[in-house]
Amino acid sequence: MKIYQRIGFVYVVSGISVAILVILGLLYMEKSREQFQYIEAVEHTYRVLSSIDFCEKILIEAETAQRGYLLTGETTYRETLELMISQVDSSLKLVGVSTADNNGQRIYFFQLIKFVTLRISFLKEDLISNGRAMLYFENLRKGVNAMENCRFYMRKMRALEEGELKKRLELKNKYQGLNLTYFKATFITACLICIIAIAIFFRELRMRLTIQQNLRANINELHNSKKELEEITFAASHDLQEPMRKVRILSNLITKKFANKIPEDDLEVVYRINKVTEQMHGLLNDLVLYTNLLNPNEKYSEVNLYDAVKEAYNKVFKNTNVVFQISPEVPVIIGSSYQVGIMLVHILENALKFKAPERELSLSLTYELKPIKESKFFWEHLPSAKYHQVTITDNGIGFDDQYNEKIFGLFQRLHTNAEYPGKVLACPSQGG
């Protein structure tokens, strides 16, 4: 359970770390978006100022071309003047588009259109009159005034836009600094998480190596224990069997040769010696059988549980009428057919041995495919390996739950041999 708690702790820390990185990343993206907005606003301000400067430049070049033409009469100045007049509308349109989102600028822009239009009209009239009309000098004066008004509203628009530019630059620089801060925080956090993750990785690796070394040591100890068990088995099957056989032979000789000479009471002692040696011989055989089950030489193969149960039933209940209900869904498993057969025979024998005297014996076998649950954490509900659960029940005498540990232990019994004869090494079931 501790290893699952450590894994759960790693999952929680990883989740928190990822959440922190996601939050910092989202904040960085939000501040970057705001920074881009202010960068765009600054660029928009520069475009407004550029459009105003362009419009003023067109008007100034138009005035310069007018003066040159009026003074020299050269057609080059006239062509330049006409070109500048033709570009005024496009320059005004550019100013109008760039200031469309600012209500304060729109007021100045409408006044600018008024005076620019007036200035262009005076330029055209002067160009037609060519200095000969009576109102020529009056138009020059009015044109100068119109140009001054154009410059006035252009200055107003520049001042307003430069004020916006100052604010936008401050905000842009502010969010640029915040973005740098968030980037540093995200980078440092990511580095710390990487360092912590590497530390946890090496810690877990060290623990796993330690566990692996302990496991290897336990395997070596188990291997040594296995060798000792094999030696004990060999002794039980050979060295201990021989003295028991000799005791039985000698007791049988005494019984046959001196049956008429030994008093009946003393002869009963000889009979008891025979019985005890037979029981000891059976225990030794069961011990050998049990150790052979722990170290099977048989390779695993497919075992049809239905056929195995049927075969065990025929061995145990061949002369007994017993109701045995078997689930039709009993599967085919991979295992040792020999061990499965022995287990089923002992279970059925115990059921027969410990049947209730007041009712007929009845057994049932049910089957269910169940998932393996290794912990109580949330991931236990994820898809996992499954196992076959086969349950055999009977209506025998049963036993109290307080004897669970005793009844399923080696060399343990709940009843005396006189009540229910049996062997303490037999595979335990309901009674012994």
Tab-separated table of C-alpha atoms in Angstrom:
chain	number	residue	atom	x	y	z
A	1	MET	CA	0.000	0.000	0.000
A	2	LYS	CA	2.892	2.377	0.687
A	3	ILE	CA	4.099	2.168	-2.909
A	4	TYR	CA	0.613	3.147	-4.124
A	5	GLN	CA	0.589	6.059	-1.690
A	6	ARG	CA	3.941	7.206	-3.112
A	7	ILE	CA	2.597	6.860	-6.640
A	8	GLY	CA	-0.502	8.814	-5.621
A	9	PHE	CA	1.690	11.519	-4.101
A	10	VAL	CA	3.713	11.723	-7.318
A	11	TYR	CA	0.482	12.027	-9.315
A	12	VAL	CA	-0.807	14.808	-7.057
A	13	VAL	CA	2.483	16.742	-7.215
A	14	SER	CA	2.623	16.286	-10.992
A	15	GLY	CA	-0.959	17.501	-11.319
A	16	ILE	CA	-0.281	20.576	-9.200
A	17	SER	CA	2.894	21.306	-11.175
A	18	VAL	CA	1.097	20.996	-14.494
A	19	ALA	CA	-1.719	23.204	-13.183
A	20	ILE	CA	0.791	25.884	-12.134
A	21	LEU	CA	2.463	25.757	-15.535
A	22	VAL	CA	-0.910	25.960	-17.298
A	23	ILE	CA	-1.991	28.945	-15.177
A	24	LEU	CA	1.293	30.763	-15.800
A	25	GLY	CA	1.069	29.927	-19.484
A	26	LEU	CA	-2.493	31.254	-19.699
A	27	LEU	CA	-1.500	34.429	-17.859
A	28	TYR	CA	1.476	34.841	-20.184
A	29	MET	CA	-0.769	34.387	-23.218
A	30	GLU	CA	-3.307	36.889	-21.858
A	31	LYS	CA	-0.655	39.502	-21.121
A	32	SER	CA	0.930	38.882	-24.514
A	33	ARG	CA	-2.432	39.430	-26.168
A	34	GLU	CA	-2.851	42.709	-24.284
A	35	GLN	CA	0.707	43.704	-25.194
A	36	PHE	CA	-0.011	43.014	-28.861
A	37	GLN	CA	-3.109	45.171	-28.603
A	38	TYR	CA	-1.090	48.101	-27.250
A	39	ILE	CA	1.634	47.509	-29.836
A	40	GLU	CA	-1.049	47.675	-32.500
A	41	ALA	CA	-2.428	50.845	-30.884
A	42	VAL	CA	1.043	52.435	-30.932
A	43	GLU	CA	1.497	51.499	-34.573
A	44	HIS	CA	-1.966	52.894	-35.299
A	45	THR	CA	-0.945	56.185	-33.660
A	46	TYR	CA	2.146	56.329	-35.827
A	47	ARG	CA	-0.015	55.710	-38.889
A	48	VAL	CA	-2.326	58.590	-37.893
A	49	LEU	CA	0.619	60.951	-37.425
A	50	SER	CA	2.101	59.785	-40.709
A	51	SER	CA	-1.175	60.398	-42.562
A	52	ILE	CA	-1.451	63.924	-41.094
A	53	ASP	CA	2.150	64.676	-42.067
A	54	PHE	CA	1.505	63.346	-45.549
A	55	CYS	CA	-1.571	65.510	-45.968
A	56	GLU	CA	0.337	68.596	-44.788
A	57	LYS	CA	3.193	67.748	-47.106
A	58	ILE	CA	0.798	67.587	-50.083
A	59	LEU	CA	-0.610	71.019	-49.244
A	60	ILE	CA	2.858	72.560	-48.771
A	61	GLU	CA	4.110	71.128	-52.085
A	62	ALA	CA	0.970	72.416	-53.788
A	63	GLU	CA	1.629	75.920	-52.439
A	64	THR	CA	5.280	75.726	-53.503
A	65	ALA	CA	4.313	74.616	-57.011
A	66	GLN	CA	1.739	77.448	-57.228
A	67	ARG	CA	4.328	80.084	-56.326
A	68	GLY	CA	6.841	78.661	-58.790
A	69	TYR	CA	4.322	78.659	-61.603
A	70	LEU	CA	3.087	82.176	-60.874
A	71	LEU	CA	6.637	83.521	-60.705
A	72	THR	CA	8.181	81.679	-63.651
A	73	GLY	CA	5.254	80.475	-65.713
A	74	GLU	CA	6.987	77.132	-66.296
A	75	THR	CA	4.648	74.211	-67.046
A	76	THR	CA	6.644	71.893	-64.766
A	77	TYR	CA	5.354	73.765	-61.717
A	78	ARG	CA	1.814	73.692	-63.124
A	79	GLU	CA	1.975	69.912	-63.617
A	80	THR	CA	3.318	69.458	-60.092
A	81	LEU	CA	0.513	71.644	-58.720
A	82	GLU	CA	-2.150	69.659	-60.538
A	83	LEU	CA	-0.608	66.389	-59.315
A	84	MET	CA	-0.588	67.588	-55.703
A	85	ILE	CA	-4.213	68.795	-55.966
A	86	SER	CA	-5.237	65.367	-57.291
A	87	GLN	CA	-3.589	63.649	-54.268
A	88	VAL	CA	-5.271	65.805	-51.643
A	89	ASP	CA	-8.465	63.731	-51.597
A	90	SER	CA	-6.565	60.466	-51.116
A	91	SER	CA	-4.460	61.974	-48.328
A	92	LEU	CA	-7.579	63.275	-46.561
A	93	LYS	CA	-9.247	59.906	-46.961
A	94	LEU	CA	-6.221	58.248	-45.358
A	95	VAL	CA	-6.456	60.632	-42.389
A	96	GLY	CA	-10.192	59.945	-42.088
A	97	VAL	CA	-9.762	56.158	-42.092
A	98	SER	CA	-6.973	56.218	-39.514
A	99	THR	CA	-8.935	58.518	-37.136
A	100	ALA	CA	-12.309	56.793	-37.528
A	101	ASP	CA	-12.095	55.184	-34.045
A	102	ASN	CA	-11.428	58.467	-32.178
A	103	ASN	CA	-14.403	60.797	-31.651
A	104	GLY	CA	-12.157	63.685	-30.576
A	105	GLN	CA	-10.137	63.403	-33.757
A	106	ARG	CA	-13.291	63.289	-35.869
A	107	ILE	CA	-14.246	66.789	-34.735
A	108	TYR	CA	-10.873	68.156	-35.778
A	109	PHE	CA	-10.953	66.103	-38.966
A	110	PHE	CA	-14.236	67.612	-40.166
A	111	GLN	CA	-12.838	71.101	-39.607
A	112	LEU	CA	-9.672	70.095	-41.453
A	113	ILE	CA	-11.709	68.914	-44.446
A	114	LYS	CA	-13.478	72.264	-44.514
A	115	PHE	CA	-10.294	74.329	-44.632
A	116	VAL	CA	-8.380	71.972	-46.921
A	117	THR	CA	-11.257	72.143	-49.407
A	118	LEU	CA	-11.231	75.928	-49.131
A	119	ARG	CA	-7.461	76.070	-49.624
A	120	ILE	CA	-7.635	73.859	-52.725
A	121	SER	CA	-10.385	76.034	-54.204
A	122	PHE	CA	-8.212	79.141	-53.818
A	123	LEU	CA	-5.267	77.322	-55.432
A	124	LYS	CA	-7.413	76.401	-58.403
A	125	GLU	CA	-8.769	79.948	-58.792
A	126	ASP	CA	-5.270	81.426	-58.643
A	127	LEU	CA	-4.128	78.916	-61.223
A	128	ILE	CA	-6.909	79.941	-63.619
A	129	SER	CA	-6.525	83.709	-63.100
A	130	ASN	CA	-2.726	83.502	-63.325
A	131	GLY	CA	-2.390	86.829	-61.459
A	132	ARG	CA	-4.685	88.850	-63.737
A	133	ALA	CA	-7.953	88.791	-61.847
A	134	MET	CA	-8.937	91.695	-59.619
A	135	LEU	CA	-9.478	89.323	-56.648
A	136	TYR	CA	-6.127	87.597	-57.089
A	137	PHE	CA	-4.433	89.195	-54.108
A	138	GLU	CA	-7.569	88.781	-51.990
A	139	ASN	CA	-7.581	85.052	-52.832
A	140	LEU	CA	-3.928	84.812	-51.876
A	141	ARG	CA	-4.678	86.336	-48.489
A	142	LYS	CA	-7.662	84.028	-47.928
A	143	GLY	CA	-5.611	81.051	-49.084
A	144	VAL	CA	-2.919	81.870	-46.534
A	145	ASN	CA	-5.563	82.078	-43.794
A	146	ALA	CA	-7.077	78.779	-44.907
A	147	MET	CA	-3.634	77.165	-44.814
A	148	GLU	CA	-3.034	78.510	-41.316
A	149	ASN	CA	-6.329	76.947	-40.197
A	150	CYS	CA	-5.297	73.666	-41.809
A	151	ARG	CA	-2.012	73.735	-39.897
A	152	PHE	CA	-3.890	74.642	-36.686
A	153	TYR	CA	-6.205	71.619	-36.839
A	154	MET	CA	-3.349	69.389	-37.924
A	155	ARG	CA	-1.417	70.522	-34.825
A	156	LYS	CA	-4.509	69.793	-32.708
A	157	MET	CA	-4.757	66.324	-34.208
A	158	ARG	CA	-1.051	65.705	-33.704
A	159	ALA	CA	-1.199	66.878	-30.089
A	160	LEU	CA	-4.167	64.623	-29.351
A	161	GLU	CA	-2.530	61.658	-31.057
A	162	GLU	CA	0.822	62.259	-29.368
A	163	GLY	CA	-0.959	62.255	-25.993
A	164	GLU	CA	-2.510	58.890	-26.887
A	165	LEU	CA	0.883	57.700	-28.073
A	166	LYS	CA	2.475	58.521	-24.733
A	167	LYS	CA	-0.192	56.571	-22.820
A	168	ARG	CA	-0.017	53.629	-25.200
A	169	LEU	CA	3.759	53.488	-25.047
A	170	GLU	CA	3.622	53.420	-21.250
A	171	LEU	CA	1.083	50.578	-21.300
A	172	LYS	CA	3.051	48.714	-23.959
A	173	ASN	CA	6.242	48.971	-21.913
A	174	LYS	CA	4.335	47.958	-18.779
A	175	TYR	CA	2.885	44.802	-20.326
A	176	GLN	CA	6.189	44.067	-21.996
A	177	GLY	CA	7.795	44.069	-18.550
A	178	LEU	CA	4.973	41.925	-17.157
A	179	ASN	CA	5.403	39.452	-19.993
A	180	LEU	CA	9.086	39.226	-19.220
A	181	THR	CA	8.226	38.639	-15.546
A	182	TYR	CA	5.691	35.916	-16.402
A	183	PHE	CA	8.162	34.343	-18.790
A	184	LYS	CA	10.837	34.280	-16.099
A	185	ALA	CA	8.354	32.858	-13.577
A	186	THR	CA	7.223	30.183	-16.036
A	187	PHE	CA	10.798	29.310	-16.941
A	188	ILE	CA	11.933	29.140	-13.320
A	189	THR	CA	8.868	27.099	-12.344
A	190	ALA	CA	9.442	24.706	-15.237
A	191	CYS	CA	13.100	24.347	-14.220
A	192	LEU	CA	12.130	23.669	-10.594
A	193	ILE	CA	9.543	21.114	-11.670
A	194	CYS	CA	12.126	19.418	-13.891
A	195	ILE	CA	14.628	19.367	-11.023
A	196	ILE	CA	12.007	17.975	-8.624
A	197	ALA	CA	10.898	15.416	-11.210
A	198	ILE	CA	14.496	14.303	-11.767
A	199	ALA	CA	15.026	14.105	-7.998
A	200	ILE	CA	11.853	12.025	-7.563
A	201	PHE	CA	12.898	9.847	-10.484
A	202	PHE	CA	16.309	9.103	-8.990
A	203	ARG	CA	14.765	8.628	-5.548
A	204	GLU	CA	12.265	6.119	-6.919
A	205	LEU	CA	15.030	4.480	-8.944
A	206	ARG	CA	17.191	4.162	-5.834
A	207	MET	CA	14.248	2.721	-3.875
A	208	ARG	CA	13.453	0.296	-6.663
A	209	LEU	CA	17.084	-0.801	-6.836
A	210	THR	CA	17.054	-1.318	-3.069
A	211	ILE	CA	13.808	-3.287	-3.304
A	212	GLN	CA	15.258	-5.288	-6.171
A	213	GLN	CA	18.353	-6.110	-4.139
A	214	ASN	CA	16.175	-7.139	-1.178
A	215	LEU	CA	14.025	-9.198	-3.512
A	216	ARG	CA	17.112	-10.887	-4.934
A	217	ALA	CA	18.257	-11.655	-1.381
A	218	ASN	CA	14.808	-13.028	-0.526
A	219	ILE	CA	14.864	-15.139	-3.679
A	220	ASN	CA	18.230	-16.551	-2.654
A	221	GLU	CA	16.849	-17.316	0.812
A	222	LEU	CA	13.797	-18.887	-0.761
A	223	HIS	CA	16.030	-20.938	-3.016
A	224	ASN	CA	17.977	-22.150	0.012
A	225	SER	CA	14.730	-22.925	1.811
A	226	LYS	CA	13.569	-24.833	-1.231
A	227	LYS	CA	16.708	-26.931	-1.148
A	228	GLU	CA	16.183	-27.618	2.554
A	229	LEU	CA	12.569	-28.550	1.857
A	230	GLU	CA	13.669	-30.931	-0.867
A	231	GLU	CA	16.122	-32.528	1.549
A	232	ILE	CA	13.361	-32.892	4.142
A	233	THR	CA	11.092	-34.374	1.491
A	234	PHE	CA	13.765	-36.842	0.494
A	235	ALA	CA	14.262	-37.782	4.128
A	236	ALA	CA	10.517	-38.142	4.618
A	237	SER	CA	10.118	-40.278	1.516
A	238	HIS	CA	13.124	-42.517	2.155
A	239	ASP	CA	14.865	-42.300	5.524
A	240	LEU	CA	11.698	-41.915	7.634
A	241	GLN	CA	9.606	-44.343	5.635
A	242	GLU	CA	11.989	-47.229	6.207
A	243	PRO	CA	11.865	-47.217	10.057
A	244	MET	CA	8.085	-46.905	9.924
A	245	ARG	CA	7.828	-49.906	7.632
A	246	LYS	CA	10.069	-51.940	9.942
A	247	VAL	CA	7.969	-50.990	12.967
A	248	ARG	CA	4.825	-52.098	11.122
A	249	ILE	CA	6.444	-55.361	10.030
A	250	LEU	CA	7.679	-56.144	13.540
A	251	SER	CA	4.322	-55.319	15.112
A	252	ASN	CA	2.552	-57.547	12.573
A	253	LEU	CA	4.992	-60.402	13.313
A	254	ILE	CA	4.364	-60.040	17.019
A	255	THR	CA	0.612	-60.103	16.411
A	256	LYS	CA	0.751	-63.241	14.248
A	257	LYS	CA	3.384	-65.170	16.204
A	258	PHE	CA	2.316	-64.380	19.746
A	259	ALA	CA	-1.409	-63.768	19.286
A	260	ASN	CA	-2.251	-66.765	21.514
A	261	LYS	CA	0.485	-66.104	24.042
A	262	ILE	CA	0.085	-62.387	24.738
A	263	PRO	CA	-2.708	-61.298	27.044
A	264	GLU	CA	-5.561	-59.498	25.332
A	265	ASP	CA	-4.801	-56.205	27.070
A	266	ASP	CA	-1.174	-56.282	25.912
A	267	LEU	CA	-2.237	-57.314	22.420
A	268	GLU	CA	-4.395	-54.182	22.242
A	269	VAL	CA	-1.210	-52.140	22.694
A	270	VAL	CA	0.310	-53.863	19.663
A	271	TYR	CA	-2.805	-53.097	17.633
A	272	ARG	CA	-2.556	-49.452	18.634
A	273	ILE	CA	1.111	-49.445	17.574
A	274	ASN	CA	0.012	-50.741	14.144
A	275	LYS	CA	-2.646	-48.070	13.868
A	276	VAL	CA	-0.291	-45.256	14.882
A	277	THR	CA	2.389	-46.390	12.416
A	278	GLU	CA	-0.213	-46.518	9.628
A	279	GLN	CA	-1.283	-42.982	10.444
A	280	MET	CA	2.344	-41.843	10.515
A	281	HIS	CA	2.935	-43.543	7.177
A	282	GLY	CA	-0.070	-41.689	5.725
A	283	LEU	CA	1.174	-38.371	7.112
A	284	LEU	CA	4.587	-38.897	5.538
A	285	ASN	CA	2.975	-39.700	2.188
A	286	ASP	CA	0.842	-36.557	2.428
A	287	LEU	CA	3.909	-34.493	3.294
A	288	VAL	CA	5.655	-35.805	0.198
A	289	LEU	CA	2.548	-35.060	-1.869
A	290	TYR	CA	2.343	-31.521	-0.486
A	291	THR	CA	5.984	-30.708	-1.213
A	292	ASN	CA	5.598	-32.128	-4.733
A	293	LEU	CA	2.709	-29.739	-5.257
A	294	LEU	CA	4.960	-26.814	-4.311
A	295	ASN	CA	7.522	-27.849	-6.933
A	296	PRO	CA	5.529	-29.305	-9.840
A	297	ASN	CA	7.428	-30.654	-12.823
A	298	GLU	CA	4.299	-30.534	-14.942
A	299	LYS	CA	4.070	-27.705	-17.486
A	300	TYR	CA	0.992	-25.512	-17.520
A	301	SER	CA	-1.593	-26.235	-20.177
A	302	GLU	CA	-5.275	-25.668	-20.893
A	303	VAL	CA	-7.528	-27.150	-18.217
A	304	ASN	CA	-11.253	-27.512	-18.801
A	305	LEU	CA	-12.694	-26.877	-15.344
A	306	TYR	CA	-16.006	-28.499	-16.208
A	307	ASP	CA	-14.311	-31.777	-17.160
A	308	ALA	CA	-12.019	-31.553	-14.100
A	309	VAL	CA	-14.998	-31.072	-11.755
A	310	LYS	CA	-16.874	-33.932	-13.415
A	311	GLU	CA	-13.883	-36.259	-13.033
A	312	ALA	CA	-13.436	-35.315	-9.358
A	313	TYR	CA	-17.169	-35.857	-8.784
A	314	ASN	CA	-16.994	-39.358	-10.252
A	315	LYS	CA	-14.029	-40.226	-7.997
A	316	VAL	CA	-15.615	-38.999	-4.760
A	317	PHE	CA	-19.349	-39.611	-5.275
A	318	LYS	CA	-19.307	-42.685	-7.530
A	319	ASN	CA	-21.489	-44.647	-5.078
A	320	THR	CA	-23.304	-41.684	-3.537
A	321	ASN	CA	-26.313	-39.759	-4.809
A	322	VAL	CA	-25.376	-36.110	-4.379
A	323	VAL	CA	-26.970	-33.067	-6.039
A	324	PHE	CA	-24.248	-30.963	-7.675
A	325	GLN	CA	-25.264	-27.876	-9.667
A	326	ILE	CA	-22.482	-26.593	-11.950
A	327	SER	CA	-22.566	-23.239	-13.707
A	328	PRO	CA	-22.566	-23.668	-17.511
A	329	GLU	CA	-20.112	-20.749	-17.855
A	330	VAL	CA	-17.184	-22.595	-16.264
A	331	PRO	CA	-14.120	-21.546	-18.306
A	332	VAL	CA	-11.031	-23.206	-19.715
A	333	ILE	CA	-7.982	-21.973	-17.769
A	334	ILE	CA	-4.205	-22.274	-18.031
A	335	GLY	CA	-2.738	-24.291	-15.160
A	336	SER	CA	-1.680	-27.681	-13.828
A	337	SER	CA	-4.345	-30.300	-14.476
A	338	TYR	CA	-2.772	-32.503	-11.782
A	339	GLN	CA	-2.947	-29.836	-9.062
A	340	VAL	CA	-6.444	-28.739	-10.074
A	341	GLY	CA	-7.634	-32.337	-9.935
A	342	ILE	CA	-6.156	-32.930	-6.468
A	343	MET	CA	-7.648	-29.691	-5.155
A	344	LEU	CA	-11.148	-30.531	-6.433
A	345	VAL	CA	-10.984	-34.077	-5.045
A	346	HIS	CA	-10.006	-32.836	-1.559
A	347	ILE	CA	-12.735	-30.159	-1.594
A	348	LEU	CA	-15.395	-32.704	-2.527
A	349	GLU	CA	-14.068	-35.241	-0.014
A	350	ASN	CA	-14.269	-32.642	2.765
A	351	ALA	CA	-17.801	-31.757	1.688
A	352	LEU	CA	-18.763	-35.418	1.917
A	353	LYS	CA	-16.930	-35.928	5.211
A	354	PHE	CA	-18.519	-32.921	6.900
A	355	LYS	CA	-22.067	-33.289	5.564
A	356	ALA	CA	-24.904	-32.523	7.952
A	357	PRO	CA	-26.478	-35.778	9.240
A	358	GLU	CA	-30.027	-34.400	9.159
A	359	ARG	CA	-30.100	-33.514	5.400
A	360	GLU	CA	-28.933	-34.736	2.051
A	361	LEU	CA	-25.687	-33.283	0.744
A	362	SER	CA	-26.089	-30.608	-1.918
A	363	LEU	CA	-23.294	-28.703	-3.702
A	364	SER	CA	-23.139	-25.887	-6.210
A	365	LEU	CA	-20.350	-24.370	-8.325
A	366	THR	CA	-20.623	-20.759	-9.557
A	367	TYR	CA	-18.287	-18.785	-11.777
A	368	GLU	CA	-17.563	-15.059	-12.242
A	369	LEU	CA	-14.922	-13.109	-14.189
A	370	LYS	CA	-13.791	-10.299	-11.863
A	371	PRO	CA	-11.324	-7.400	-12.249
A	372	ILE	CA	-8.239	-7.178	-10.061
A	373	LYS	CA	-8.353	-4.229	-7.642
A	374	GLU	CA	-5.000	-3.416	-6.092
A	375	SER	CA	-5.806	-0.182	-4.232
A	376	LYS	CA	-8.551	2.177	-3.151
A	377	PHE	CA	-7.372	5.129	-5.213
A	378	PHE	CA	-9.243	6.634	-8.138
A	379	TRP	CA	-7.290	4.704	-10.744
A	380	GLU	CA	-8.680	1.380	-9.482
A	381	HIS	CA	-11.643	1.972	-11.784
A	382	LEU	CA	-9.417	2.044	-14.847
A	383	PRO	CA	-9.321	-1.090	-17.048
A	384	SER	CA	-7.184	-3.742	-15.363
A	385	ALA	CA	-6.426	-7.458	-15.475
A	386	LYS	CA	-9.173	-9.925	-14.574
A	387	TYR	CA	-9.249	-13.295	-12.854
A	388	HIS	CA	-11.555	-16.329	-12.746
A	389	GLN	CA	-13.453	-16.705	-9.459
A	390	VAL	CA	-14.838	-20.211	-8.990
A	391	THR	CA	-16.900	-20.754	-5.813
A	392	ILE	CA	-17.932	-24.183	-4.490
A	393	THR	CA	-20.511	-24.221	-1.685
A	394	ASP	CA	-22.265	-27.015	0.175
A	395	ASN	CA	-24.877	-27.385	2.903
A	396	GLY	CA	-22.580	-29.178	5.356
A	397	ILE	CA	-22.018	-28.502	9.033
A	398	GLY	CA	-19.863	-25.434	8.367
A	399	PHE	CA	-17.663	-23.752	10.968
A	400	ASP	CA	-17.489	-20.573	13.001
A	401	ASP	CA	-15.719	-17.596	11.374
A	402	GLN	CA	-13.464	-17.228	14.400
A	403	TYR	CA	-11.617	-20.371	13.268
A	404	ASN	CA	-10.794	-19.032	9.793
A	405	GLU	CA	-7.065	-18.725	10.445
A	406	LYS	CA	-6.816	-22.043	12.240
A	407	ILE	CA	-8.779	-24.200	9.840
A	408	PHE	CA	-6.796	-23.121	6.786
A	409	GLY	CA	-3.395	-23.624	8.405
A	410	LEU	CA	-1.117	-26.643	8.170
A	411	PHE	CA	-1.297	-29.273	10.934
A	412	GLN	CA	-4.545	-27.748	12.298
A	413	ARG	CA	-7.871	-29.477	13.111
A	414	LEU	CA	-11.199	-28.430	14.611
A	415	HIS	CA	-12.400	-31.938	15.412
A	416	THR	CA	-10.786	-34.964	16.940
A	417	ASN	CA	-9.886	-37.919	14.770
A	418	ALA	CA	-12.586	-39.947	16.503
A	419	GLU	CA	-15.287	-37.438	15.481
A	420	TYR	CA	-14.148	-36.893	11.906
A	421	PRO	CA	-11.213	-39.038	10.794
A	422	GLY	CA	-8.806	-37.362	8.470
A	423	LYS	CA	-5.293	-36.023	7.939
A	424	VAL	CA	-4.090	-32.614	9.058
A	425	LEU	CA	-2.088	-32.215	5.846
A	426	ALA	CA	-5.033	-32.741	3.551
A	427	CYS	CA	-6.152	-29.670	1.578
A	428	PRO	CA	-8.398	-27.826	4.059
A	429	SER	CA	-11.992	-26.959	3.315
A	430	GLN	CA	-15.008	-26.694	5.555
A	431	GLY	CA	-14.009	-28.852	8.441
A	432	GLY	CA	-10.522	-30.141	8.660
